[in-house]
mmCIF file of C-alpha atoms in Angstrom:
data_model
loop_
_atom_site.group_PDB
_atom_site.id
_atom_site.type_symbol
_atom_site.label_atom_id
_atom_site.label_comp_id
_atom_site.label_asym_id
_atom_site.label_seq_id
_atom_site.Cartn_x
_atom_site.Cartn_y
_atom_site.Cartn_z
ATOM 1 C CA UNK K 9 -4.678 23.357 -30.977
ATOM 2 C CA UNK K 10 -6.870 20.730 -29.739
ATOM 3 C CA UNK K 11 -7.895 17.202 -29.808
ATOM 4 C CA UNK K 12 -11.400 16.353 -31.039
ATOM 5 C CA UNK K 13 -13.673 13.743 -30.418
ATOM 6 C CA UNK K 14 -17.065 13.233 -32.723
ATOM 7 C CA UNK K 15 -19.576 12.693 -30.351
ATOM 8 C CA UNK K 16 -22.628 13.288 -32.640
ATOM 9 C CA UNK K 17 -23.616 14.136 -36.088
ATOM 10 C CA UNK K 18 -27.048 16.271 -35.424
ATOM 11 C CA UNK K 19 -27.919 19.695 -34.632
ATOM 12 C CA UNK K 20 -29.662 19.658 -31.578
ATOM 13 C CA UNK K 21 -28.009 19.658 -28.040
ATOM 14 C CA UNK K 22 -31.088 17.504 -27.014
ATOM 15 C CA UNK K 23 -30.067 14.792 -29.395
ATOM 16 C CA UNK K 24 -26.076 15.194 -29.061
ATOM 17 C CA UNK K 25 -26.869 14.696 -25.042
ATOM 18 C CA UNK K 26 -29.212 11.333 -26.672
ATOM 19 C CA UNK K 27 -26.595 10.259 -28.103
ATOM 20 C CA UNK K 28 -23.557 10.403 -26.063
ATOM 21 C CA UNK K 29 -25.856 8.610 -23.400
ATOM 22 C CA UNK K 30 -26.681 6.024 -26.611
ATOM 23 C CA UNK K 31 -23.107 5.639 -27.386
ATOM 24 C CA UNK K 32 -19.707 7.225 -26.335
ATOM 25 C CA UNK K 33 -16.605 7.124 -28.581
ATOM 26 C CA UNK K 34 -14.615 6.592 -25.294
ATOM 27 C CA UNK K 35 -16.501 3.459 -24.511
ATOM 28 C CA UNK K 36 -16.501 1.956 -27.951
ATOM 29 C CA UNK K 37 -12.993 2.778 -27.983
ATOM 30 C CA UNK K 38 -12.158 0.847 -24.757
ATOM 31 C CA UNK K 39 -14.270 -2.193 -26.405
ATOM 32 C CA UNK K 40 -12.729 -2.389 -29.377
ATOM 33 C CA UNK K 41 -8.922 -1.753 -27.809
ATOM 34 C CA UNK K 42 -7.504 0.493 -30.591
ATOM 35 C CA UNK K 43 -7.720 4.390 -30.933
ATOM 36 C CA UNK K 44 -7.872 5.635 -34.173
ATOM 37 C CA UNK K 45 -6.076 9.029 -34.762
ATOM 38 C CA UNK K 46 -7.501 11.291 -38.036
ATOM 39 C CA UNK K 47 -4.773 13.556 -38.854
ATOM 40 C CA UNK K 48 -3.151 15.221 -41.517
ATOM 41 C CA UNK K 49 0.545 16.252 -42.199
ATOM 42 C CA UNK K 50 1.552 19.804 -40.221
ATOM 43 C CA UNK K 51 4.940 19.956 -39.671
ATOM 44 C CA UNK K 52 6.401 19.913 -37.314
ATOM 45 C CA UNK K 53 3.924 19.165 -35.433
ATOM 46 C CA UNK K 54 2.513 15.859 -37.243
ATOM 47 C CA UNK K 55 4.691 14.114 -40.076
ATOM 48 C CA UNK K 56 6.251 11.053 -41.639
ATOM 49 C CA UNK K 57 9.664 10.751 -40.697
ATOM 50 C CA UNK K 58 11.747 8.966 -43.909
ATOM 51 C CA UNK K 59 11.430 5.453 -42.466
ATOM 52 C CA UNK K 60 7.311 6.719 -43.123
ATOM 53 C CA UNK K 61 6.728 6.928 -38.932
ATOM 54 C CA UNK K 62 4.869 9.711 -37.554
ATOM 55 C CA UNK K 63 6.549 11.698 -35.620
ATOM 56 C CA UNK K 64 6.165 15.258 -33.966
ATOM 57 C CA UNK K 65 4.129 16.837 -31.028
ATOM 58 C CA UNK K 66 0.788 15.603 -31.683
ATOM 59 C CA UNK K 67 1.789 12.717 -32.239
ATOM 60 C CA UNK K 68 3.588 12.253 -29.079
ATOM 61 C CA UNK K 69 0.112 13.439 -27.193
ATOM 62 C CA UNK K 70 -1.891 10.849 -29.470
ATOM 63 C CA UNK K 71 0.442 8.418 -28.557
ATOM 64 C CA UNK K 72 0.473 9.273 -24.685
ATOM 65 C CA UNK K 73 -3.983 9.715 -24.372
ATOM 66 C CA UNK K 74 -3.619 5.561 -26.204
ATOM 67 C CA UNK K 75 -1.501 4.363 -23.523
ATOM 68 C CA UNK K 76 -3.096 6.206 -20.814
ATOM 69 C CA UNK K 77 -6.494 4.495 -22.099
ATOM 70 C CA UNK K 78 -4.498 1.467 -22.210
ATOM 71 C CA UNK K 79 -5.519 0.886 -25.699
ATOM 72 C CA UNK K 80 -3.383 0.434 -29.100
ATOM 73 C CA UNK K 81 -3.085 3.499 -31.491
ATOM 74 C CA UNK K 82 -4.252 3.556 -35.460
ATOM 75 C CA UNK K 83 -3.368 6.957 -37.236
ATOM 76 C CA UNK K 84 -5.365 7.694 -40.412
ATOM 77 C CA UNK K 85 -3.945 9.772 -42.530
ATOM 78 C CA UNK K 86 -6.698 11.930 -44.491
ATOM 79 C CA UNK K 87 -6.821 15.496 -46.367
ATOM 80 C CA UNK K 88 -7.137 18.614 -44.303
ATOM 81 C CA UNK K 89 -10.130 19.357 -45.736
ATOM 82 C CA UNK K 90 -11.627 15.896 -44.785
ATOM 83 C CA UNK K 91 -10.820 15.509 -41.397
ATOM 84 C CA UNK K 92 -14.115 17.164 -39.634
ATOM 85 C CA UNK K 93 -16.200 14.926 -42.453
ATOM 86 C CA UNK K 94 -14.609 11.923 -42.091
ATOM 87 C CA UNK K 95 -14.541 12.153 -37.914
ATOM 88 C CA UNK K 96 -18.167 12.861 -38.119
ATOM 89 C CA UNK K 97 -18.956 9.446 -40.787
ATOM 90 C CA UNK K 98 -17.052 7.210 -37.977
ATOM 91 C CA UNK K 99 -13.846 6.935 -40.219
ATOM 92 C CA UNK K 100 -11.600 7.720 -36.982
ATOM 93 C CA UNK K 101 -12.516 8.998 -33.375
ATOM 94 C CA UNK K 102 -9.765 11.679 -32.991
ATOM 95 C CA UNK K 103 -8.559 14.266 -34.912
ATOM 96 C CA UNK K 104 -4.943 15.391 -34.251
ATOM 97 C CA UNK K 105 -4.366 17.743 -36.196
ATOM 98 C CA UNK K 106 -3.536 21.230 -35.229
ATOM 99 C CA UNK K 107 -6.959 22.493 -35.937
ATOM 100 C CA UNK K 108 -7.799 25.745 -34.036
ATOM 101 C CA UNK K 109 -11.537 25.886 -32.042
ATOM 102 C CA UNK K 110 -13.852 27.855 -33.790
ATOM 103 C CA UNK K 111 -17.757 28.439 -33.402
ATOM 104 C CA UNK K 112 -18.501 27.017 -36.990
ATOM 105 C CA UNK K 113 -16.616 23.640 -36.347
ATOM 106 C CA UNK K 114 -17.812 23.419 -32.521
ATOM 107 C CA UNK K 115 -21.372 23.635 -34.072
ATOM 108 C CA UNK K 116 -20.519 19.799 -35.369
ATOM 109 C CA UNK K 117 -17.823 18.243 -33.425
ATOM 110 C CA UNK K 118 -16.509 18.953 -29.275
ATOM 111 C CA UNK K 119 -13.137 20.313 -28.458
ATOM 112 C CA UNK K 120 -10.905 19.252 -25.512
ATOM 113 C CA UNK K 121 -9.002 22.467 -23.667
ATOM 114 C CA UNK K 122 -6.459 23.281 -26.508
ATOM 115 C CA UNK K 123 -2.813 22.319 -25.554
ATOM 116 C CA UNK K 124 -1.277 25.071 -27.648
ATOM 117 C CA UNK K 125 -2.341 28.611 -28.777
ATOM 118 C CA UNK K 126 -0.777 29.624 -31.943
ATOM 119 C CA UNK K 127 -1.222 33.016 -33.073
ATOM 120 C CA UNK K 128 -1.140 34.269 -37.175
ATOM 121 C CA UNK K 129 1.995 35.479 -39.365
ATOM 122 C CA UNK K 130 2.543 36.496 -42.422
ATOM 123 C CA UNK K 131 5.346 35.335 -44.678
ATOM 124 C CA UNK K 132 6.623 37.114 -46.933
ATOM 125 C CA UNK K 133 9.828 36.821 -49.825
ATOM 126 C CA UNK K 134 12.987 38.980 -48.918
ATOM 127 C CA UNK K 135 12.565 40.415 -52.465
ATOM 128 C CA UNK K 136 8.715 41.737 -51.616
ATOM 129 C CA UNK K 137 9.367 42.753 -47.860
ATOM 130 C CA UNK K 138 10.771 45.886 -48.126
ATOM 131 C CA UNK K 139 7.999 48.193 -46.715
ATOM 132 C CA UNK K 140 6.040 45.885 -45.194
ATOM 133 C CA UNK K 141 5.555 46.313 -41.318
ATOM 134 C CA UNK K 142 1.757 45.350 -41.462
ATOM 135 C CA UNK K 143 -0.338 42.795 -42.869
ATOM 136 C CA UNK K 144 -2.300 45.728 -44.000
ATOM 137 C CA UNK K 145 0.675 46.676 -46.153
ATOM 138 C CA UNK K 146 -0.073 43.673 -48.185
ATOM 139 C CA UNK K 147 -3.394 44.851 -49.482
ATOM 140 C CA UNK K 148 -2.557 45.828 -52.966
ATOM 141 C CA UNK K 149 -3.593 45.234 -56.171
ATOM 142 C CA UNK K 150 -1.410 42.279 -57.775
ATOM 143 C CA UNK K 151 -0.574 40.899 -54.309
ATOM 144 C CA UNK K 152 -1.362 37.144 -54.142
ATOM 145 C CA UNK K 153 -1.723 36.043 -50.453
ATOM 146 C CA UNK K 154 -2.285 32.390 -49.761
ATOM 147 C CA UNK K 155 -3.193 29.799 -46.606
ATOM 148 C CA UNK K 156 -4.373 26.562 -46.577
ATOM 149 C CA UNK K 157 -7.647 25.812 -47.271
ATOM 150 C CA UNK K 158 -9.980 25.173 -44.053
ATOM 151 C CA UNK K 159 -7.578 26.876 -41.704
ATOM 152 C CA UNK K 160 -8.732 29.908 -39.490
ATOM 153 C CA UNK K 161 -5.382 31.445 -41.484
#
């Protein structure tokens, strides 16, 4: 998992290098005195606690990066599904969020040196599991697997 800054919105590395010269999210976050966080629930490691706080890992490294920049810390709560959109449109400029690196995202926004490596499982129901020592044993007609949508799951 990694942290992400938006540093550009076009396709070109000529015109990503442009712009961060142009205009770095650090520096306009240093002006402005607040870092805003993009995230989205992912327990445990991001969630509203019941007094509505969040709480968990990522938080506690978004929290850490604001002081260390010396700056105060806004967390934006948005869908999964919207966070690489809405970090690319200016809406926040950090995603926290457990999102793994992958070619097709690093193709619009930059990834810091991920802090965690999480592999893949596969969860299954105590009724359903007998058999199953492979994810391959899951391939079967009138099996219904599910993940959330825009993960690498």
């Amino acid at each position: 998992m990694t942290l992400m800054f938006c540093l550009a919105g076009s396709v070109s590395a000529d015109d990503i290098n442009k712009q961060i010269a142009k205009s770095s999210i650090i520096d306009k976050v240093m002006r402005k005195g607040t870092l805003r966080i993009g995230l989205s629930s992912f327990v445990p490691w991001a969630m509203q606690d019941k007094k509505g706080e969040w709480v968990g890992f990522e938080i506690d490294v978004a929290k850490q990066l604001a002081k260390d920049m010396g700056v105060k810390i806004e967390f934006v709560p948005t869908k999964w599904e919207g966070l690489i959109p809405s970090l690319l449109t200016g809406k926040f400029d950090l995603i926290v969020a457990g999102m793994t690196g992958t070619p097709q995202r690093a193709l619009k926004i930059n990834f810091t040196t991920p802090y965690d490596y999480a592999g893949m499982n596969v969860v299954v129901h105590k009724n359903f599991a007998a058999g199953v020592t492979d994810y391959m044993d899951l391939d079967k007609k009138g099996n219904t697997i599910i993940a959330r949508l825009g993960t690498t799951g």
